Short mmCIF file of C-alpha atoms in Angstrom, two decimals:
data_model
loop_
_atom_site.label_atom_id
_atom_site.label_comp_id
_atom_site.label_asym_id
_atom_site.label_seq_id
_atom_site.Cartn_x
_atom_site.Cartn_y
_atom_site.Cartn_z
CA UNK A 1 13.08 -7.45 -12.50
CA UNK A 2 13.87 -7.63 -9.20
CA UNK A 3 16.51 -4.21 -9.12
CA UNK A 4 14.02 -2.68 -11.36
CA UNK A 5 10.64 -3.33 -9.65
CA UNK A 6 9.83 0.50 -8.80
CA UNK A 7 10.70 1.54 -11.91
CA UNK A 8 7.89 -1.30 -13.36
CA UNK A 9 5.75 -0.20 -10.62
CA UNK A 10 5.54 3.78 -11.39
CA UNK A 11 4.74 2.55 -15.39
CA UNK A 12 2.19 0.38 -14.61
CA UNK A 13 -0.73 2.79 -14.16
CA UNK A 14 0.13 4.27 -17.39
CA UNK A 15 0.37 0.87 -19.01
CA UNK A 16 -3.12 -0.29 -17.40
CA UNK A 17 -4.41 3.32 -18.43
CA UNK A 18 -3.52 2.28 -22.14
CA UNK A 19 -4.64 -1.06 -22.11
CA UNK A 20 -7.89 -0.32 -20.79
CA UNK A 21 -8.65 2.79 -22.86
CA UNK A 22 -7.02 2.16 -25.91
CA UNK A 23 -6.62 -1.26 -26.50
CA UNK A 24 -9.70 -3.35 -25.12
CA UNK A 25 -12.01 -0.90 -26.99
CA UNK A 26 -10.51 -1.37 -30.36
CA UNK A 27 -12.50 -4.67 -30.33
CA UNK A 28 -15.69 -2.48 -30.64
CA UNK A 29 -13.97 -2.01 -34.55
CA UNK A 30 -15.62 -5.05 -35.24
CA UNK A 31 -19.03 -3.37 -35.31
CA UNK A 32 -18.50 -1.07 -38.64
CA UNK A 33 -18.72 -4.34 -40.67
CA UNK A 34 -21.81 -5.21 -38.97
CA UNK A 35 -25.51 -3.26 -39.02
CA UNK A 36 -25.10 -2.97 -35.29
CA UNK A 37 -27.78 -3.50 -33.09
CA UNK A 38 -27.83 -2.67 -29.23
CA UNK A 39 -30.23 -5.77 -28.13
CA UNK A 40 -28.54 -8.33 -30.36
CA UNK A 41 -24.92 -7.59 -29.67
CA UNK A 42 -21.66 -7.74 -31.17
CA UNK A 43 -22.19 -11.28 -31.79
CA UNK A 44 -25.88 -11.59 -32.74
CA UNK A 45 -25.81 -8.35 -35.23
CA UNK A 46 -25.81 -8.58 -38.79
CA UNK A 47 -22.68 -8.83 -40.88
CA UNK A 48 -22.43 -6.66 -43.67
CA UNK A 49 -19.02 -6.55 -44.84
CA UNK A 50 -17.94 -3.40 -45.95
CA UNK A 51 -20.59 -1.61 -46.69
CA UNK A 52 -20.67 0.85 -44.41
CA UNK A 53 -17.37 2.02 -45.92
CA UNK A 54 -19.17 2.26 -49.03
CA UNK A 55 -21.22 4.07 -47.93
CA UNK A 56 -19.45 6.62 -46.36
CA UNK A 57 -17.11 7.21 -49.70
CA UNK A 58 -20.21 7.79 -51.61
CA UNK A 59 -21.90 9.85 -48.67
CA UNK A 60 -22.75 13.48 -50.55
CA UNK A 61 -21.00 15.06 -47.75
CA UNK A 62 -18.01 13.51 -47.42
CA UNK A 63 -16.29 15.83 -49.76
CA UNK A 64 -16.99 18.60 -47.04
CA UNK A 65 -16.43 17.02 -44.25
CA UNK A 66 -12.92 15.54 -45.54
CA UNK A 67 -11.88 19.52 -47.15
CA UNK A 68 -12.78 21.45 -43.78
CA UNK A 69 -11.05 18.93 -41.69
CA UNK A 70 -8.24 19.25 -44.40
CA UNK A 71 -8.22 22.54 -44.23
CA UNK A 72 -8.41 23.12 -40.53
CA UNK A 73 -5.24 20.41 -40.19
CA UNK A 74 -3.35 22.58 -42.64
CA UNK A 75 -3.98 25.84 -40.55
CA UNK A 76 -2.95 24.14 -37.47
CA UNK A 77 0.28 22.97 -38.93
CA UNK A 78 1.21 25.67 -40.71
CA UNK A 79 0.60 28.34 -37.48
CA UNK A 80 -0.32 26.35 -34.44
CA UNK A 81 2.34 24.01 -35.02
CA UNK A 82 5.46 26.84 -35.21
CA UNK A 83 3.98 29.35 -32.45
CA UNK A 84 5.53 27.46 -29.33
CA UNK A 85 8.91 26.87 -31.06
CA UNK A 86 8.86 30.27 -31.64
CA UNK A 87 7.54 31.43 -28.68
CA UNK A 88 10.52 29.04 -26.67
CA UNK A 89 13.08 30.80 -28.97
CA UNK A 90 12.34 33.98 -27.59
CA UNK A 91 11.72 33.22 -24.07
CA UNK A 92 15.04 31.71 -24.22
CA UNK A 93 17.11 35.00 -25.45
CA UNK A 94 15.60 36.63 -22.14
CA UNK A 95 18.23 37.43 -19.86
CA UNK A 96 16.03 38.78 -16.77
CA UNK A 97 14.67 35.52 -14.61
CA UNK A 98 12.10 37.31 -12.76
CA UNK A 99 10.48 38.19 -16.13
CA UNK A 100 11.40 35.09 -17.92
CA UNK A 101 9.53 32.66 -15.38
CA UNK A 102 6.63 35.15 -14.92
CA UNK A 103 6.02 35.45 -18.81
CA UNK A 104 6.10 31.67 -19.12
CA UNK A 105 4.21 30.94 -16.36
CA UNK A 106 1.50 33.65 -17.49
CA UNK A 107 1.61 32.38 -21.21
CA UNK A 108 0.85 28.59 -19.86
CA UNK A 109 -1.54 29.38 -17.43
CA UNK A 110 -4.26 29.16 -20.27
CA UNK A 111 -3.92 25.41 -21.05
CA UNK A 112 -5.63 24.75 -16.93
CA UNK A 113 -8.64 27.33 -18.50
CA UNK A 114 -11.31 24.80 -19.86
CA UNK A 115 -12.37 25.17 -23.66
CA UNK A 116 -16.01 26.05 -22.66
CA UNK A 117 -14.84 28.79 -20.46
CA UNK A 118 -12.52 29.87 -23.51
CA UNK A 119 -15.21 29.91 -26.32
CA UNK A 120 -17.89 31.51 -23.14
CA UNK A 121 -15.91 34.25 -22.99
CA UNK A 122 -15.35 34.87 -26.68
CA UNK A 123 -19.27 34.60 -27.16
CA UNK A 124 -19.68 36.97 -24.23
CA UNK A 125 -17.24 39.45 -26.05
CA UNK A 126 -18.13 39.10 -29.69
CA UNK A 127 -22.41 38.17 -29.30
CA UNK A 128 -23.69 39.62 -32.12
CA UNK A 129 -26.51 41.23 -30.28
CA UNK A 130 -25.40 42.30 -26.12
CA UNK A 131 -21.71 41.26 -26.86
CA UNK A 132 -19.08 43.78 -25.25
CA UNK A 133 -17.37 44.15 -27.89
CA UNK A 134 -20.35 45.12 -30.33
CA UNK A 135 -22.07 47.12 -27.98
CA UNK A 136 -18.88 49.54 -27.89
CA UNK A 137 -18.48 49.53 -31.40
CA UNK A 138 -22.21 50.09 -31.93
CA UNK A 139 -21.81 52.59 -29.24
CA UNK A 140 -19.13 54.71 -31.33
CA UNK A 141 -20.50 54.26 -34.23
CA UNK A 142 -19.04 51.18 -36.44
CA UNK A 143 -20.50 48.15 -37.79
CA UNK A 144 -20.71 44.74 -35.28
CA UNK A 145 -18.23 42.07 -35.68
CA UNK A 146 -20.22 39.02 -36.70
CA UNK A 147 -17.15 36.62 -36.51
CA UNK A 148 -19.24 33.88 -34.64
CA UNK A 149 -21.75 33.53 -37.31
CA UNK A 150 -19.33 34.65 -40.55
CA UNK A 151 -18.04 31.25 -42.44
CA UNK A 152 -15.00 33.46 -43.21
CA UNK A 153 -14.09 34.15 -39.97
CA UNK A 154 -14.83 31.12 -38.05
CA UNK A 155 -11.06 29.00 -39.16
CA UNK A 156 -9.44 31.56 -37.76
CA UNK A 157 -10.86 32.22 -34.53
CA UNK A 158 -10.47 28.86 -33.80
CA UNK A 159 -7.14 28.90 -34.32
CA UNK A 160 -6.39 31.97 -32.34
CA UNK A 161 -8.17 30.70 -29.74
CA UNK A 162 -6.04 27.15 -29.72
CA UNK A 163 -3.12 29.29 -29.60
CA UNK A 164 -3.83 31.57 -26.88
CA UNK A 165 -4.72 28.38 -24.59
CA UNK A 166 -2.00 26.09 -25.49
CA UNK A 167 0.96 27.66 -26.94
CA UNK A 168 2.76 28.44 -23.49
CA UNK A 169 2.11 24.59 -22.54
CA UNK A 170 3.51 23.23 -25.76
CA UNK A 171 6.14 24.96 -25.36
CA UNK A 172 7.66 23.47 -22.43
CA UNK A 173 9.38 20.54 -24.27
CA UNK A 174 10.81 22.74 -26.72
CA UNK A 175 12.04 24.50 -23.49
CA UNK A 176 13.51 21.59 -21.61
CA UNK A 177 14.90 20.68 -25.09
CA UNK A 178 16.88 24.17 -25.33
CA UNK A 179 17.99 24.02 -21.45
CA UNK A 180 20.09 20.90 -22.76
CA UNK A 181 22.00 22.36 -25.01
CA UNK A 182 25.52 22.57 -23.76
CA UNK A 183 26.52 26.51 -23.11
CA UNK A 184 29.78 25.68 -24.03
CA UNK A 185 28.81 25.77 -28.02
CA UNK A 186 27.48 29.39 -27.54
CA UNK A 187 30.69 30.66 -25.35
CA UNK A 188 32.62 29.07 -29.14
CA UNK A 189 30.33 31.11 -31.22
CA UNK A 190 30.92 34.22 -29.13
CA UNK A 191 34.72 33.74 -29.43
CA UNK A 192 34.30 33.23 -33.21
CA UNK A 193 32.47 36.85 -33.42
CA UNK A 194 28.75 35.19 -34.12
CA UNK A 195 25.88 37.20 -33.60
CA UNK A 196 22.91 35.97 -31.41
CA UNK A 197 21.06 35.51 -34.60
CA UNK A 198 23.62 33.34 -36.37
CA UNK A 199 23.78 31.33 -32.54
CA UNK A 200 20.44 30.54 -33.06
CA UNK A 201 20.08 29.75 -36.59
CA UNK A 202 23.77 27.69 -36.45
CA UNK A 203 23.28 26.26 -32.29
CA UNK A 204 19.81 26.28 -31.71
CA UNK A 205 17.76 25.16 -34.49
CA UNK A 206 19.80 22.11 -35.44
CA UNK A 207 19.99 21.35 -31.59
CA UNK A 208 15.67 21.36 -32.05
CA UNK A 209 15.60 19.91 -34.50
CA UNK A 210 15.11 16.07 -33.70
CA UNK A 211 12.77 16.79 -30.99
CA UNK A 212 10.26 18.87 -33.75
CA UNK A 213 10.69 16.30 -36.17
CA UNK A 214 9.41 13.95 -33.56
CA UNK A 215 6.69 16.09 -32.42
CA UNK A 216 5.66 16.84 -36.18
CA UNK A 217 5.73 12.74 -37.00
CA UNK A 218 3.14 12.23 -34.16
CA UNK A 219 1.03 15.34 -34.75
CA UNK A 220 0.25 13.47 -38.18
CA UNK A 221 -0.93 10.93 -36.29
CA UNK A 222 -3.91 12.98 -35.90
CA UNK A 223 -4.18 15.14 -39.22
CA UNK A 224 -7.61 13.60 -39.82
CA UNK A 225 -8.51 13.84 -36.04
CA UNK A 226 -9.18 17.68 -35.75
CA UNK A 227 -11.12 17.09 -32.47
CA UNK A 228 -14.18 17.31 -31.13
CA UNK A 229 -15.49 19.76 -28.76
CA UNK A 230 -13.31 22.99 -29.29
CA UNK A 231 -15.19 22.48 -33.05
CA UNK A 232 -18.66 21.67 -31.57
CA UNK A 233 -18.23 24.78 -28.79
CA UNK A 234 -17.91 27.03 -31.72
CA UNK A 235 -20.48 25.29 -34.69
CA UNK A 236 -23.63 27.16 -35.32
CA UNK A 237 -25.84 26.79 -38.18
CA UNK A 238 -24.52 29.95 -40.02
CA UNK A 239 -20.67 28.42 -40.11
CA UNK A 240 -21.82 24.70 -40.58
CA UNK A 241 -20.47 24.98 -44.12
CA UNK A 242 -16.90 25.32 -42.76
CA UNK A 243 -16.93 23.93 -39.43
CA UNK A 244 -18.56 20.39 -40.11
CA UNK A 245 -15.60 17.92 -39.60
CA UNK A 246 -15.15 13.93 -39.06
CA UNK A 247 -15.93 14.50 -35.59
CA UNK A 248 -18.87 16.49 -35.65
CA UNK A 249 -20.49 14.30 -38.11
CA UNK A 250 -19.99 11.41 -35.89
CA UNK A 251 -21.56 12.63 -33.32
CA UNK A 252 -24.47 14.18 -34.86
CA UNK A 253 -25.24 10.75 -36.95
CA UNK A 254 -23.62 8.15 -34.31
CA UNK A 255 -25.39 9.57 -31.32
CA UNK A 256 -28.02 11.79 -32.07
CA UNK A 257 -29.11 9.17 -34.77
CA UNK A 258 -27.75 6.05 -33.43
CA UNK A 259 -25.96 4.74 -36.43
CA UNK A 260 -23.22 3.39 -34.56
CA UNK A 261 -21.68 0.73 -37.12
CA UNK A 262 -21.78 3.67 -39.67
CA UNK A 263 -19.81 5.66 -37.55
CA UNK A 264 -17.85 3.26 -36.23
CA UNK A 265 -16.83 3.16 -39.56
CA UNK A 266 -15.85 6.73 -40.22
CA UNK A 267 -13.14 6.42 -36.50
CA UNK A 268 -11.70 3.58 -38.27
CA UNK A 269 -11.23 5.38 -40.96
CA UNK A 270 -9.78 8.39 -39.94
CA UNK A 271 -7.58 6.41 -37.64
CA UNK A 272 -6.02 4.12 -40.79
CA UNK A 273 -5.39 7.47 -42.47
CA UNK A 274 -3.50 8.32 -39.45
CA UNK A 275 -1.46 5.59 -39.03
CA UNK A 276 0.15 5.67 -42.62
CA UNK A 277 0.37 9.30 -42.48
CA UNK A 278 2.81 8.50 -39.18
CA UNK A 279 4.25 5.66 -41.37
CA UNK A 280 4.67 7.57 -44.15
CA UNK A 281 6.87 10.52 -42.24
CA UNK A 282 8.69 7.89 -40.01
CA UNK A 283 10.15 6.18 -43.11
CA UNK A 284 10.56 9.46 -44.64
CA UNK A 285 12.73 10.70 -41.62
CA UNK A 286 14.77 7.48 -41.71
CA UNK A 287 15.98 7.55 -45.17
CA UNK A 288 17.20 11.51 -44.54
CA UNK A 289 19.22 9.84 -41.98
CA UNK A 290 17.34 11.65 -39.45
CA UNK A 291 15.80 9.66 -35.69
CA UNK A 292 12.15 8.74 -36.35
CA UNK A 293 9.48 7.84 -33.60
CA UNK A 294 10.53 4.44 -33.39
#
């Protein structure tokens, strides 16, 4: 203890940070088996078992709500998740340094831009009224983009916008990852005539691979947690059909409407589905012989 006291002493904030904000408040789970009431407390309110779970299994929306979060998760994965390991793959073929710090440094500079500012400008370009955007195509003739408003269109504007803000960041580990990869296993491929494509496919991706696997076991820790207030930034009434999710809902019936045990309910569920979905891979991983989380 004694030879390692600073190193205790730089993790303690981040230990207090997670004790206080993670695990004291999970004692507030004992309110979605109670009909929770503000002025009688935890303690005085009414037990009711699990009904509120009932009740949100036989809620008529919870078909919707559980396909667009579904769906939304799925999109993520399947093209949020890949764009910074592909974007670190290419930064890392450039050979200029000038360009290759300037590119990354533009690319990341997004993730410091707020979400608010993000979807602000997006609304100022694309308004379906005194938008830039639509006023020039009005202006030459063509019909306005109603992507704000269009069910259709709203998915994927949320996902371009997550990857314009947060690709470059994201891709720093994969970076750091690839900048530890010992040169001397591409100076051997050179010697053996491989191409830079067959370095990569044969030296880089396998050297990646652990720390994506990781990445991809913990991302499932949130499949069901899609996130609140890039999806509330861009909800309307028009794209409600497609952009209603978990978190929405909870905040439109928890605090609008004050149902907080019902609620309550709904986190706890989404986070149980998380945690066997990160159980689930981790064993997974482990029995293809590959490093899981823990």
């Amino acid at each position: 203890m004694k030879r390692a006291f600073p190193i205790y002493l730089m993790v303690l904030p981040g230990l207090l940070s997670i004790i206080l904000f993670k695990y004291l408040p999970m004692f507030g789970i004992a309110i979605s088996f109670q009909q929770y009431s503000p002025f009688r407390g935890v303690w005085g309110s009414k037990w009711v078992g699990l009904e509120n779970f009932v009740r949100l299994f036989t809620e008529q929306q919870f078909a919707t709500l559980l396909k667009n979060t579904l769906i939304l998760n799925l999109i993520d994965i399947c093209f949020y998740f890949p764009a910074p390991i592909i974007f670190a793959l290419i930064l890392n073929e450039v050979r200029i340094k000038w360009f290759k710090s300037s590119l990354q440094t533009i690319v990341y500079l997004p993730h410091f831009v707020s979400m608010i500012v993000v979807v602000g400008i997006t609304n100022i370009l694309f308004a379906s009224e005194f938008g830039g955007i639509n006023e020039w195509l009005a202006s030459v003739g063509l019909p306005r983009y109603e992507g704000l408003t269009d069910p259709d269109h709203f998915r994927w504007i949320w996902l371009l916008q997550n990857i314009w803000k947060e690709v470059g960041w994201s891709a720093i580990i994969y970076l750091a990852a690839l900048a530890s990869i010992d040169p001397t296993l591409y100076e051997a491929a050179k010697i053996d005539g491989a191409s830079r494509l067959k370095q990569i496919w044969h030296i880089t991706l396998p050297s990646l691979a652990q720390v994506v696997l990781i990445l991809f076991i913990l991302r499932l820790g949130s499949f069901i947690d899609i996130g609140f207030e890039h999806i509330f930034l861009l909800q309307n009434p028009l794209n409600l059909v497609v952009s209603d999710v978990f978190d929405t809902y909870i905040y439109r019936v928890g605090v609008q409407q004050g149902e907080f045990s019902y609620t309550t309910a709904v986190g706890l569920f989404k986070s149980v589905v998380g945690l066997v979905l990160v159980l689930a891979a981790n064993a997974i991983a482990k029995r293809s012989g590959r490093e899981g989380v823990y």
